[in-house]
Amino acid sequence: MSPLSLVGVSHKNGALEAREKLAVVSAQRVFDELRREGVREAVILSTCNRFEVYLFDEKERARGWAVELLERVSGGAVREQAYLMEGDAAVAHLFSVASGLESLVVGETEILGQVKTAYEQAKAAGMTGKRSNVMFQRALFTGKKVRNDTAIAVGPTSVATVAVQLAESIFGSLAKSEVLILGAGAMAELTARHMLSKKVAKLTISNRTWERGRALAESLRAASLPWEQFESGLESADIVIASTGSDRPVVRRQAVAAAMTRRAGRSLFLIDIAMPRDVEETVHGLDHVYLYRLQDLEAIVARNLSARGGEIAAARALAGAKARELGAWLKSLAAGQELSLKHSDAANG
Amino acid sequence: MMMQMMLIKSALALYAAATGMALTYLFSKDDKWSLWMLRLLGIGVLCHLGSFGARQYLFWQIPENRWFFSINSFFGALSFLALAVAAAFFVIEREHRLGILGAFVLPCAALGTGAAVIFADPATRGLPPALQSYWMNIHPMVLMAAYAMFGNAFGVGLALLIQEHQIKSRKPSELCYRLPSIEELDNLNYKIIVAAFPILTAGIIMGGVWAYEAWGRFWGWDAKETWSLVTALLYAGYLHMRLVRGLRGRKAVYVSMLAFASVIFTFFGVNYLSDLHGYLSARG
Amino acid sequence: MTKLFRSVRFNIFLGAAITLAAAVGTLIPQLGEAPEKAAAFQGAHPQWSRLFDFFGFFDLYHAWWFMGLLGLMALDIVLCQLWSPPPQFACEEEASSRSSRKEATLRRNPHQALFASRLPLERAFAQAQRGLAAQGYRIAADFATPAGAAFVATKHGLQRWGSYLAHIAFVVILAGALVKGIFGFVEMVPVMEGRSQALQHKPQWELFVDKFSVKYYDGTREPKDFASRLRVKQGGALLAQKTIRVNAPLDIQGVRFYQATWGAGGDFRSVTLKAGDVFTELPRHARRRIAGTPFEVEADVMMPNFTAEDGGPATASLDLDNPAVRFIFHGGARKIRPLWLFENDPQHCLVEGEDGALTHAPKPPFELAAIDPVLFSGIQVAYDPGYKIVLAGSGLWLIGTIMLFYLHRRRLWVIVEPQGGASCVSVGGWSSRGAQDFEAEFGLLMERLRAEMEPRSDLALSRNPLPEAS
């Protein structure tokens, strides 16, 4: 019987209600319960998609006592959806989670930060010991290594981030770029916020209905441009996001060509996320103009996701190998002859 | 002689390896490729310098050759040019941290050194009387420094064309995100050419002054002189495009590449056209 | 007409035409450079040659239309450059317009900064000037505005002359070339060793080559050094003397004498024959009996660069690349045809037939070991009064491009306006290097300035992206 066990619920087995109930449970509460049960080492990982408790327990207990504990603190029925793992399986799971292999978007990096926070929280609460320290530090290390050594975390997975990445491939740092947004709908706002997060030099909104455009511009601290003048805005804008609800294309080739002569060859990036399209297709044929439609961005997202998927096998292998290392170390510790992790790391590359 | 050949062959191997690293780095995320590329490049440059030192020692065995640089033969000139390209890349990479561009520039250094080793005659000969002048140590070096910088600019321009094509195709591959942005490449291309242009100017003028001392005329429209002027005019054209008209991007890069083609012709092609300046031909 | 010259399209065409013509000129053999190649080309392509000749392609760089293009370019530059003050680049419309409207001025600059200072107007103004002067800026102008006062500070202002100088340089160089074309001359004077020759362009001057020597690298025919001991006399009186070699000419009143080339005309003093281990010197036209035979041998003709053509033996050039001597035989009952022997190849022997035809022959009982040819020194005499002008022009070109590209010109518009008892400072910054290069420096500069001016507000920096000049 391994002293290490893991109990939790995650998005993988549905359990939305259970997760919701657990999401509001404070870690302190769980730590208190665990201490009362005589557990000295535990780490609680709580995110939108999972709630997991990793604990080291010397006492022989009935199987499932931990699940009961969870039910107690959450006040809800979690028994059916909770999973229980021990020993090597628990280690493997943790390493897999840290590597982003259990996330909705494979390879995402937020989980790594969340694991780190969970570990530090436990440390601050005095609930860590040698085993959990080493295990979590190794898990974080493995998470980083998997993302570095494989392409599991490469390639943005949302249309907005893909657009930003493309913009950066054209302009470099976006801090000197001007963005013009045509339309004031939800998609326009979302992409605008992404651009703002990159600290673009200037953001201008131009909408057919002046009030809506101005309202959005105010909320984003951006400039407003009357719809009738939007074509002149093409001159100074480096990035144009077209997201009006118009039936027919509003950005014509003529207007863009005219703007391009005044831009003297500076690149222009047009993102057309409207359906039906807002920008005439022929615009892409102009020199130094790059027109990406929604389907192009989605295709890139799909490619990135499948590329990530393709890396899963390699990532799993790496995470698994590191997990096995740690498992061996835990066992050696229990047997009183502690292996040196540093050496084994070198041996395994 | 053995020492010289051994060192330059080592340099060639190291440049080739560094080029390989650079190409791999283009497709892999691992920074260690870039690190090793620079290390191998650095060692290669040192070997190359060593080979130059050995060559100089041999060269200076002939009293008439003291104390001139041995770049009067195809081997010497090509070798020096490859060295200059590698050195220029080193400097530019440090300045702008664009090791990724090694894939576009280092092949030149490797090819140049390879051409020297494979095709050129490494024997050192006595300098013909026309070249026994202190200008020998200045004029060709200055020009080749400019050529090396233009070579780097060409690599940058090539990267720009590739990057532009990637994004225009609307199906960018992984490569697109590894390369610097179009604007950055365009600016770098411009900066390198701007820095190199006055050096080219200085080299051409030095050639004229030397010619006045040796041949009786400042400018004789000899093939090499004329083509170096053509090169200068083409780069001046590029600079006018950018500075006066504000044109940038692909069209400007095409002009700068045409100008680089002229550099290549000035260095290599002219040997078939002129006997006067053709001391760089295989006859050495 | 000025409009035509200032049109960009015209300039592009002009530049491209000159570049293209220059390139073409290197592909067609030029009479000045390689007359033999030109002749060969003309022989091989008679039709094309007639066409080329019409356009002057065989002396392209002196053809009327080429020189016309160059002159047109010079005129073009003069009109474009001299007609307006030193040129500015695309983004600067105003060289000296002094707008007192704060917004208009500031908006024209890519970088803007704003901060408030506790100092009253005059002190703030003076302090701002002092602060910038300490950073290496020169106060170019100051003037009053409706609300307060303003000044312009520049650094490396010299850069604006760079383009101007670089273009003017071209005109200067062409002027120098024109001077050379009108007043200068070039003459190739072959002088036999020990003899003299008068200059065509300056008949009173006579060139004497007392001694000419050529040394070769051991075991090769590559020249190591060749030099003439030259004396120049004017009407019997000695003007100057010097041993000239390539790279070390003689200069008399601007007329320069260069050791250009040398060769052999065909005259020789003697040959050295080798028979077994015995070397015998045989002066030209002297006869010597060949031991054990009734024949006498005489060396009569030498070809410095022997070549066998249809017509018989000839010399390809005056260079001593393949020296050969003809030996004729006297005496004896049998008539022996003349034999040619070669200095570079002792085993080679040709017999000259009646009609001049050459066929291989067995070697005679002697070899040609050496020849003592009478050499002539090819002295290139050049007078180029335009050289100093061309040199000055080249220097201008170099300085101009260095200034233009290596100097970094910055310009700041500083407007100081009163605000209560204190003041408000607005700054607009422009750099010749383009906005992103200057951004960090501008920020730093403004921080420093503000720190020295008793600030009572934070520094507000903003960017106003304009079409960049560079």
JSON list of C-alpha atoms in Angstrom, two decimals, chain C residues 326-451:
[
{"chain": "C", "resi": 326, "resn": "ARG", "atom": "CA", "xyz": [65.27, 31.47, -86.45]},
{"chain": "C", "resi": 327, "resn": "PHE", "atom": "CA", "xyz": [68.57, 30.00, -87.46]},
{"chain": "C", "resi": 328, "resn": "ILE", "atom": "CA", "xyz": [69.74, 30.00, -91.06]},
{"chain": "C", "resi": 329, "resn": "PHE", "atom": "CA", "xyz": [72.54, 27.86, -92.37]},
{"chain": "C", "resi": 330, "resn": "HIS", "atom": "CA", "xyz": [75.35, 28.76, -94.72]},
{"chain": "C", "resi": 331, "resn": "GLY", "atom": "CA", "xyz": [77.89, 26.83, -96.56]},
{"chain": "C", "resi": 332, "resn": "GLY", "atom": "CA", "xyz": [77.93, 23.20, -97.39]},
{"chain": "C", "resi": 333, "resn": "ALA", "atom": "CA", "xyz": [76.71, 21.61, -100.58]},
{"chain": "C", "resi": 334, "resn": "ARG", "atom": "CA", "xyz": [73.22, 20.85, -99.31]},
{"chain": "C", "resi": 335, "resn": "LYS", "atom": "CA", "xyz": [70.75, 23.63, -98.72]},
{"chain": "C", "resi": 336, "resn": "ILE", "atom": "CA", "xyz": [69.30, 23.44, -95.22]},
{"chain": "C", "resi": 337, "resn": "ARG", "atom": "CA", "xyz": [66.06, 25.21, -94.59]},
{"chain": "C", "resi": 338, "resn": "PRO", "atom": "CA", "xyz": [65.88, 27.67, -91.65]},
{"chain": "C", "resi": 339, "resn": "LEU", "atom": "CA", "xyz": [65.01, 26.24, -88.27]},
{"chain": "C", "resi": 340, "resn": "TRP", "atom": "CA", "xyz": [63.09, 27.79, -85.41]},
{"chain": "C", "resi": 341, "resn": "LEU", "atom": "CA", "xyz": [64.16, 27.01, -81.85]},
{"chain": "C", "resi": 342, "resn": "PHE", "atom": "CA", "xyz": [62.23, 27.94, -78.69]},
{"chain": "C", "resi": 343, "resn": "GLU", "atom": "CA", "xyz": [63.63, 29.30, -75.48]},
{"chain": "C", "resi": 344, "resn": "ASN", "atom": "CA", "xyz": [60.81, 27.83, -73.37]},
{"chain": "C", "resi": 345, "resn": "ASP", "atom": "CA", "xyz": [60.88, 24.41, -74.97]},
{"chain": "C", "resi": 346, "resn": "PRO", "atom": "CA", "xyz": [64.33, 23.14, -75.95]},
{"chain": "C", "resi": 347, "resn": "GLN", "atom": "CA", "xyz": [62.97, 19.95, -77.50]},
{"chain": "C", "resi": 348, "resn": "HIS", "atom": "CA", "xyz": [60.73, 21.76, -79.92]},
{"chain": "C", "resi": 349, "resn": "CYS", "atom": "CA", "xyz": [62.01, 22.51, -83.42]},
{"chain": "C", "resi": 350, "resn": "LEU", "atom": "CA", "xyz": [60.24, 23.72, -86.52]},
{"chain": "C", "resi": 351, "resn": "VAL", "atom": "CA", "xyz": [61.57, 23.94, -90.06]},
{"chain": "C", "resi": 352, "resn": "GLU", "atom": "CA", "xyz": [60.39, 26.78, -92.26]},
{"chain": "C", "resi": 353, "resn": "GLY", "atom": "CA", "xyz": [59.50, 25.76, -95.78]},
{"chain": "C", "resi": 354, "resn": "GLU", "atom": "CA", "xyz": [59.69, 27.81, -99.01]},
{"chain": "C", "resi": 355, "resn": "ASP", "atom": "CA", "xyz": [56.24, 29.23, -98.60]},
{"chain": "C", "resi": 356, "resn": "GLY", "atom": "CA", "xyz": [56.68, 29.81, -94.90]},
{"chain": "C", "resi": 357, "resn": "ALA", "atom": "CA", "xyz": [54.96, 26.61, -93.93]},
{"chain": "C", "resi": 358, "resn": "LEU", "atom": "CA", "xyz": [56.18, 25.16, -90.69]},
{"chain": "C", "resi": 359, "resn": "THR", "atom": "CA", "xyz": [56.67, 21.50, -89.95]},
{"chain": "C", "resi": 360, "resn": "HIS", "atom": "CA", "xyz": [58.29, 19.58, -87.17]},
{"chain": "C", "resi": 361, "resn": "ALA", "atom": "CA", "xyz": [61.91, 18.80, -87.59]},
{"chain": "C", "resi": 362, "resn": "PRO", "atom": "CA", "xyz": [64.50, 16.87, -85.69]},
{"chain": "C", "resi": 363, "resn": "LYS", "atom": "CA", "xyz": [66.65, 18.90, -83.38]},
{"chain": "C", "resi": 364, "resn": "PRO", "atom": "CA", "xyz": [69.95, 20.27, -84.61]},
{"chain": "C", "resi": 365, "resn": "PRO", "atom": "CA", "xyz": [73.03, 19.41, -82.57]},
{"chain": "C", "resi": 366, "resn": "PHE", "atom": "CA", "xyz": [72.55, 22.47, -80.39]},
{"chain": "C", "resi": 367, "resn": "GLU", "atom": "CA", "xyz": [69.86, 23.99, -78.18]},
{"chain": "C", "resi": 368, "resn": "LEU", "atom": "CA", "xyz": [68.71, 27.55, -77.68]},
{"chain": "C", "resi": 369, "resn": "ALA", "atom": "CA", "xyz": [69.63, 28.24, -74.06]},
{"chain": "C", "resi": 370, "resn": "ALA", "atom": "CA", "xyz": [68.93, 31.95, -73.77]},
{"chain": "C", "resi": 371, "resn": "ILE", "atom": "CA", "xyz": [68.21, 35.08, -75.76]},
{"chain": "C", "resi": 372, "resn": "ASP", "atom": "CA", "xyz": [69.38, 38.58, -74.98]},
{"chain": "C", "resi": 373, "resn": "PRO", "atom": "CA", "xyz": [66.57, 40.61, -76.47]},
{"chain": "C", "resi": 374, "resn": "VAL", "atom": "CA", "xyz": [66.54, 44.32, -76.88]},
{"chain": "C", "resi": 375, "resn": "LEU", "atom": "CA", "xyz": [63.62, 45.35, -74.76]},
{"chain": "C", "resi": 376, "resn": "PHE", "atom": "CA", "xyz": [61.49, 48.38, -75.00]},
{"chain": "C", "resi": 377, "resn": "SER", "atom": "CA", "xyz": [59.91, 49.95, -71.99]},
{"chain": "C", "resi": 378, "resn": "GLY", "atom": "CA", "xyz": [56.27, 50.86, -72.39]},
{"chain": "C", "resi": 379, "resn": "ILE", "atom": "CA", "xyz": [55.91, 54.18, -70.66]},
{"chain": "C", "resi": 380, "resn": "GLN", "atom": "CA", "xyz": [52.43, 55.54, -70.18]},
{"chain": "C", "resi": 381, "resn": "VAL", "atom": "CA", "xyz": [52.43, 59.29, -70.06]},
{"chain": "C", "resi": 382, "resn": "ALA", "atom": "CA", "xyz": [49.30, 60.79, -68.58]},
{"chain": "C", "resi": 383, "resn": "TYR", "atom": "CA", "xyz": [48.33, 64.33, -67.83]},
{"chain": "C", "resi": 384, "resn": "ASP", "atom": "CA", "xyz": [45.18, 64.64, -65.81]},
{"chain": "C", "resi": 385, "resn": "PRO", "atom": "CA", "xyz": [44.53, 68.17, -64.60]},
{"chain": "C", "resi": 386, "resn": "GLY", "atom": "CA", "xyz": [41.10, 67.10, -63.47]},
{"chain": "C", "resi": 387, "resn": "TYR", "atom": "CA", "xyz": [42.39, 64.55, -60.98]},
{"chain": "C", "resi": 388, "resn": "LYS", "atom": "CA", "xyz": [42.34, 66.81, -57.98]},
{"chain": "C", "resi": 389, "resn": "ILE", "atom": "CA", "xyz": [38.78, 67.81, -58.85]},
{"chain": "C", "resi": 390, "resn": "VAL", "atom": "CA", "xyz": [37.72, 64.19, -59.20]},
{"chain": "C", "resi": 391, "resn": "LEU", "atom": "CA", "xyz": [39.44, 63.38, -55.94]},
{"chain": "C", "resi": 392, "resn": "ALA", "atom": "CA", "xyz": [37.67, 66.23, -54.21]},
{"chain": "C", "resi": 393, "resn": "GLY", "atom": "CA", "xyz": [34.40, 65.04, -55.65]},
{"chain": "C", "resi": 394, "resn": "SER", "atom": "CA", "xyz": [35.07, 61.51, -54.46]},
{"chain": "C", "resi": 395, "resn": "GLY", "atom": "CA", "xyz": [35.89, 62.80, -51.03]},
{"chain": "C", "resi": 396, "resn": "LEU", "atom": "CA", "xyz": [32.62, 64.73, -51.04]},
{"chain": "C", "resi": 397, "resn": "TRP", "atom": "CA", "xyz": [30.75, 61.61, -52.05]},
{"chain": "C", "resi": 398, "resn": "LEU", "atom": "CA", "xyz": [32.29, 59.64, -49.23]},
{"chain": "C", "resi": 399, "resn": "ILE", "atom": "CA", "xyz": [31.78, 62.32, -46.63]},
{"chain": "C", "resi": 400, "resn": "GLY", "atom": "CA", "xyz": [28.26, 62.89, -47.88]},
{"chain": "C", "resi": 401, "resn": "THR", "atom": "CA", "xyz": [27.26, 59.24, -47.60]},
{"chain": "C", "resi": 402, "resn": "ILE", "atom": "CA", "xyz": [28.94, 58.90, -44.21]},
{"chain": "C", "resi": 403, "resn": "MET", "atom": "CA", "xyz": [27.09, 61.94, -42.94]},
{"chain": "C", "resi": 404, "resn": "LEU", "atom": "CA", "xyz": [23.84, 60.84, -44.45]},
{"chain": "C", "resi": 405, "resn": "PHE", "atom": "CA", "xyz": [23.87, 57.30, -43.13]},
{"chain": "C", "resi": 406, "resn": "TYR", "atom": "CA", "xyz": [26.05, 57.28, -40.06]},
{"chain": "C", "resi": 407, "resn": "LEU", "atom": "CA", "xyz": [24.88, 60.44, -38.39]},
{"chain": "C", "resi": 408, "resn": "HIS", "atom": "CA", "xyz": [21.65, 60.37, -36.51]},
{"chain": "C", "resi": 409, "resn": "ARG", "atom": "CA", "xyz": [19.84, 63.65, -36.73]},
{"chain": "C", "resi": 410, "resn": "ARG", "atom": "CA", "xyz": [17.30, 64.44, -34.08]},
{"chain": "C", "resi": 411, "resn": "ARG", "atom": "CA", "xyz": [15.06, 67.44, -33.82]},
{"chain": "C", "resi": 412, "resn": "LEU", "atom": "CA", "xyz": [12.95, 68.56, -30.92]},
{"chain": "C", "resi": 413, "resn": "TRP", "atom": "CA", "xyz": [10.23, 71.19, -30.89]},
{"chain": "C", "resi": 414, "resn": "VAL", "atom": "CA", "xyz": [9.85, 72.45, -27.35]},
{"chain": "C", "resi": 415, "resn": "ILE", "atom": "CA", "xyz": [6.89, 74.62, -26.41]},
{"chain": "C", "resi": 416, "resn": "VAL", "atom": "CA", "xyz": [6.71, 76.13, -22.95]},
{"chain": "C", "resi": 417, "resn": "GLU", "atom": "CA", "xyz": [3.48, 77.72, -21.82]},
{"chain": "C", "resi": 418, "resn": "PRO", "atom": "CA", "xyz": [2.51, 79.23, -18.50]},
{"chain": "C", "resi": 419, "resn": "GLN", "atom": "CA", "xyz": [0.10, 77.39, -16.27]},
{"chain": "C", "resi": 420, "resn": "GLY", "atom": "CA", "xyz": [-0.79, 79.38, -13.20]},
{"chain": "C", "resi": 421, "resn": "GLY", "atom": "CA", "xyz": [2.50, 80.52, -11.74]},
{"chain": "C", "resi": 422, "resn": "ALA", "atom": "CA", "xyz": [4.25, 77.50, -13.19]},
{"chain": "C", "resi": 423, "resn": "SER", "atom": "CA", "xyz": [4.55, 76.15, -16.69]},
{"chain": "C", "resi": 424, "resn": "CYS", "atom": "CA", "xyz": [3.67, 73.32, -18.98]},
{"chain": "C", "resi": 425, "resn": "VAL", "atom": "CA", "xyz": [6.19, 71.83, -21.37]},
{"chain": "C", "resi": 426, "resn": "SER", "atom": "CA", "xyz": [5.27, 70.03, -24.59]},
{"chain": "C", "resi": 427, "resn": "VAL", "atom": "CA", "xyz": [7.91, 68.39, -26.73]},
{"chain": "C", "resi": 428, "resn": "GLY", "atom": "CA", "xyz": [7.71, 66.92, -30.21]},
{"chain": "C", "resi": 429, "resn": "GLY", "atom": "CA", "xyz": [10.57, 64.73, -31.35]},
{"chain": "C", "resi": 430, "resn": "TRP", "atom": "CA", "xyz": [11.69, 63.56, -34.78]},
{"chain": "C", "resi": 431, "resn": "SER", "atom": "CA", "xyz": [14.66, 61.45, -35.78]},
{"chain": "C", "resi": 432, "resn": "SER", "atom": "CA", "xyz": [16.22, 60.74, -39.15]},
{"chain": "C", "resi": 433, "resn": "ARG", "atom": "CA", "xyz": [16.64, 57.13, -38.12]},
{"chain": "C", "resi": 434, "resn": "GLY", "atom": "CA", "xyz": [12.99, 56.35, -37.90]},
{"chain": "C", "resi": 435, "resn": "ALA", "atom": "CA", "xyz": [10.61, 56.23, -35.00]},
{"chain": "C", "resi": 436, "resn": "GLN", "atom": "CA", "xyz": [11.40, 52.91, -33.38]},
{"chain": "C", "resi": 437, "resn": "ASP", "atom": "CA", "xyz": [15.11, 53.62, -33.10]},
{"chain": "C", "resi": 438, "resn": "PHE", "atom": "CA", "xyz": [14.53, 56.93, -31.43]},
{"chain": "C", "resi": 439, "resn": "GLU", "atom": "CA", "xyz": [11.72, 55.88, -29.12]},
{"chain": "C", "resi": 440, "resn": "ALA", "atom": "CA", "xyz": [13.78, 54.66, -26.19]},
{"chain": "C", "resi": 441, "resn": "GLU", "atom": "CA", "xyz": [16.23, 57.50, -26.47]},
{"chain": "C", "resi": 442, "resn": "PHE", "atom": "CA", "xyz": [13.44, 60.06, -26.60]},
{"chain": "C", "resi": 443, "resn": "GLY", "atom": "CA", "xyz": [11.83, 58.64, -23.49]},
{"chain": "C", "resi": 444, "resn": "LEU", "atom": "CA", "xyz": [15.10, 58.74, -21.61]},
{"chain": "C", "resi": 445, "resn": "LEU", "atom": "CA", "xyz": [15.87, 62.24, -22.80]},
{"chain": "C", "resi": 446, "resn": "MET", "atom": "CA", "xyz": [12.50, 63.50, -21.66]},
{"chain": "C", "resi": 447, "resn": "GLU", "atom": "CA", "xyz": [12.89, 61.87, -18.25]},
{"chain": "C", "resi": 448, "resn": "ARG", "atom": "CA", "xyz": [16.22, 63.57, -17.78]},
{"chain": "C", "resi": 449, "resn": "LEU", "atom": "CA", "xyz": [14.90, 66.91, -18.90]},
{"chain": "C", "resi": 450, "resn": "ARG", "atom": "CA", "xyz": [11.88, 66.69, -16.70]},
{"chain": "C", "resi": 451, "resn": "ALA", "atom": "CA", "xyz": [13.98, 65.72, -13.72]}
]
